[in-house]
PDB file of C-alpha atoms in Angstrom:
ATOM      1  CA  MET A   1       0.340  -0.233  -0.004  1.00  0.00           C
ATOM      2  CA  GLY A   2       2.943   1.935   0.582  1.00  0.00           C
ATOM      3  CA  ALA A   3       3.388   2.085  -3.148  1.00  0.00           C
ATOM      4  CA  ASN A   4       0.290   3.278  -3.719  1.00  0.00           C
ATOM      5  CA  ILE A   5       1.722   6.249  -2.339  1.00  0.00           C
ATOM      6  CA  GLY A   6       4.621   6.405  -3.818  1.00  0.00           C
ATOM      7  CA  THR A   7       2.636   6.861  -7.184  1.00  0.00           C
ATOM      8  CA  SER A   8       0.503   9.413  -6.134  1.00  0.00           C
ATOM      9  CA  VAL A   9       3.615  12.054  -5.408  1.00  0.00           C
ATOM     10  CA  THR A  10       4.945  10.795  -8.967  1.00  0.00           C
ATOM     11  CA  ASN A  11       2.534  10.914 -10.975  1.00  0.00           C
ATOM     12  CA  THR A  12       1.437  14.217 -10.119  1.00  0.00           C
ATOM     13  CA  LEU A  13       5.244  15.991 -10.788  1.00  0.00           C
ATOM     14  CA  VAL A  14       4.919  14.365 -14.161  1.00  0.00           C
ATOM     15  CA  ALA A  15       1.619  16.468 -14.523  1.00  0.00           C
ATOM     16  CA  LEU A  16       3.394  19.147 -13.272  1.00  0.00           C
ATOM     17  CA  THR A  17       6.039  18.789 -16.100  1.00  0.00           C
ATOM     18  CA  GLN A  18       2.600  19.779 -18.434  1.00  0.00           C
ATOM     19  CA  SER A  19       2.248  23.081 -16.863  1.00  0.00           C
ATOM     20  CA  GLY A  20       3.421  25.337 -19.336  1.00  0.00           C
ATOM     21  CA  LYS A  21       0.811  24.133 -22.267  1.00  0.00           C
ATOM     22  CA  ARG A  22      -2.777  25.280 -20.342  1.00  0.00           C
ATOM     23  CA  GLU A  23      -4.311  22.044 -22.526  1.00  0.00           C
ATOM     24  CA  GLU A  24      -2.318  19.311 -21.599  1.00  0.00           C
ATOM     25  CA  PHE A  25      -2.049  19.815 -18.197  1.00  0.00           C
ATOM     26  CA  SER A  26      -5.418  20.682 -17.610  1.00  0.00           C
ATOM     27  CA  LEU A  27      -5.707  17.265 -18.517  1.00  0.00           C
ATOM     28  CA  ALA A  28      -2.837  15.348 -17.475  1.00  0.00           C
ATOM     29  CA  PHE A  29      -4.130  16.880 -13.707  1.00  0.00           C
ATOM     30  CA  ALA A  30      -7.016  15.603 -14.202  1.00  0.00           C
ATOM     31  CA  GLY A  31      -5.323  12.313 -15.160  1.00  0.00           C
ATOM     32  CA  ALA A  32      -3.385  12.086 -12.270  1.00  0.00           C
ATOM     33  CA  THR A  33      -5.569  12.874  -9.742  1.00  0.00           C
ATOM     34  CA  VAL A  34      -8.329  10.303 -10.753  1.00  0.00           C
ATOM     35  CA  HIS A  35      -5.246   7.962 -10.333  1.00  0.00           C
ATOM     36  CA  ASP A  36      -4.328   9.977  -6.740  1.00  0.00           C
ATOM     37  CA  MET A  37      -7.729   9.442  -5.472  1.00  0.00           C
ATOM     38  CA  PHE A  38      -8.201   5.807  -6.307  1.00  0.00           C
ATOM     39  CA  ASN A  39      -5.013   4.938  -4.910  1.00  0.00           C
ATOM     40  CA  TRP A  40      -5.595   6.809  -1.672  1.00  0.00           C
ATOM     41  CA  LEU A  41      -9.402   5.440  -1.284  1.00  0.00           C
ATOM     42  CA  SER A  42      -8.178   1.964  -1.811  1.00  0.00           C
ATOM     43  CA  VAL A  43      -5.036   2.437   0.814  1.00  0.00           C
ATOM     44  CA  LEU A  44      -8.591   3.999   3.181  1.00  0.00           C
ATOM     45  CA  VAL A  45     -10.269   0.704   2.742  1.00  0.00           C
ATOM     46  CA  LEU A  46      -7.810  -1.836   3.152  1.00  0.00           C
ATOM     47  CA  LEU A  47      -5.624  -0.878   5.990  1.00  0.00           C
ATOM     48  CA  PRO A  48      -8.011  -1.029   7.783  1.00  0.00           C
ATOM     49  CA  ILE A  49      -9.584  -4.419   7.171  1.00  0.00           C
ATOM     50  CA  GLU A  50      -5.908  -5.911   6.992  1.00  0.00           C
ATOM     51  CA  ILE A  51      -5.178  -4.333  10.569  1.00  0.00           C
ATOM     52  CA  ALA A  52      -8.609  -5.327  11.828  1.00  0.00           C
ATOM     53  CA  SER A  53      -8.639  -8.889   9.632  1.00  0.00           C
ATOM     54  CA  ASN A  54      -5.486  -9.872   8.622  1.00  0.00           C
ATOM     55  CA  MET A  55      -7.525 -10.024   5.587  1.00  0.00           C
ATOM     56  CA  LEU A  56      -5.030  -8.993   2.646  1.00  0.00           C
ATOM     57  CA  TYR A  57      -2.218 -11.879   4.784  1.00  0.00           C
ATOM     58  CA  HIS A  58      -4.676 -14.488   4.284  1.00  0.00           C
ATOM     59  CA  LEU A  59      -5.563 -14.465   1.297  1.00  0.00           C
ATOM     60  CA  THR A  60      -2.138 -13.779   0.170  1.00  0.00           C
ATOM     61  CA  ASN A  61      -1.106 -17.297   2.246  1.00  0.00           C
ATOM     62  CA  SER A  62      -4.074 -19.350   0.832  1.00  0.00           C
ATOM     63  CA  ILE A  63      -2.940 -18.328  -2.826  1.00  0.00           C
ATOM     64  CA  THR A  64       1.060 -19.036  -2.373  1.00  0.00           C
ATOM     65  CA  LYS A  65       0.000 -22.792  -0.744  1.00  0.00           C
ATOM     66  CA  SER A  66      -2.621 -23.619  -3.432  1.00  0.00           C
ATOM     67  CA  ILE A  67       0.370 -22.720  -6.193  1.00  0.00           C
ATOM     68  CA  ASN A  68       2.221 -25.911  -4.317  1.00  0.00           C
ATOM     69  CA  LEU A  69       5.809 -25.175  -4.256  1.00  0.00           C
ATOM     70  CA  LYS A  70       8.286 -27.412  -2.267  1.00  0.00           C
ATOM     71  CA  ARG A  71      10.871 -25.247   0.120  1.00  0.00           C
ATOM     72  CA  ASN A  72      14.505 -25.802  -1.541  1.00  0.00           C
ATOM     73  CA  PRO A  73      16.626 -23.651   0.153  1.00  0.00           C
ATOM     74  CA  ASN A  74      19.450 -24.586  -2.707  1.00  0.00           C
ATOM     75  CA  SER A  75      16.368 -23.901  -5.916  1.00  0.00           C
ATOM     76  CA  ASN A  76      14.951 -20.283  -7.062  1.00  0.00           C
ATOM     77  CA  PRO A  77      11.301 -21.111  -7.731  1.00  0.00           C
ATOM     78  CA  GLU A  78      10.402 -19.094 -10.953  1.00  0.00           C
ATOM     79  CA  PHE A  79       7.092 -18.059  -9.409  1.00  0.00           C
ATOM     80  CA  LEU A  80       6.079 -15.896 -12.331  1.00  0.00           C
ATOM     81  CA  THR A  81       6.031 -18.885 -14.997  1.00  0.00           C
ATOM     82  CA  VAL A  82       4.170 -21.580 -12.403  1.00  0.00           C
ATOM     83  CA  ILE A  83       1.786 -18.486 -12.330  1.00  0.00           C
ATOM     84  CA  THR A  84       0.890 -17.614 -15.547  1.00  0.00           C
ATOM     85  CA  LYS A  85       1.731 -20.753 -17.604  1.00  0.00           C
ATOM     86  CA  PRO A  86      -1.774 -22.448 -17.095  1.00  0.00           C
ATOM     87  CA  LEU A  87      -2.943 -19.104 -18.709  1.00  0.00           C
ATOM     88  CA  THR A  88      -0.032 -19.237 -21.312  1.00  0.00           C
ATOM     89  CA  GLU A  89      -0.576 -23.209 -22.632  1.00  0.00           C
ATOM     90  CA  ARG A  90      -3.527 -21.552 -23.155  1.00  0.00           C
ATOM     91  CA  ILE A  91      -3.460 -18.359 -25.419  1.00  0.00           C
ATOM     92  CA  VAL A  92       0.304 -19.120 -26.901  1.00  0.00           C
ATOM     93  CA  LEU A  93      -0.178 -22.549 -29.581  1.00  0.00           C
TER      94      LEU A  93
END
């Protein structure tokens, strides 16, 4: 969730670079504001839920357990391959 707050600062700074062109600045700042509101509302909704119930922890724990990776300190599991392989096998012939 900290990344959400960080991107809110970044997109506002990028929008400010368009300040020389009035119409572009208006559109850039409007887009940045929508992005900021989405990020802040996500944090305001999810953070109290996570603090009260650990829902995100339990959800991500269940997802990672369902992948069924074996723990081996000498191996480097390819998480993205395990997650995306079923989808890519259906799309790529």
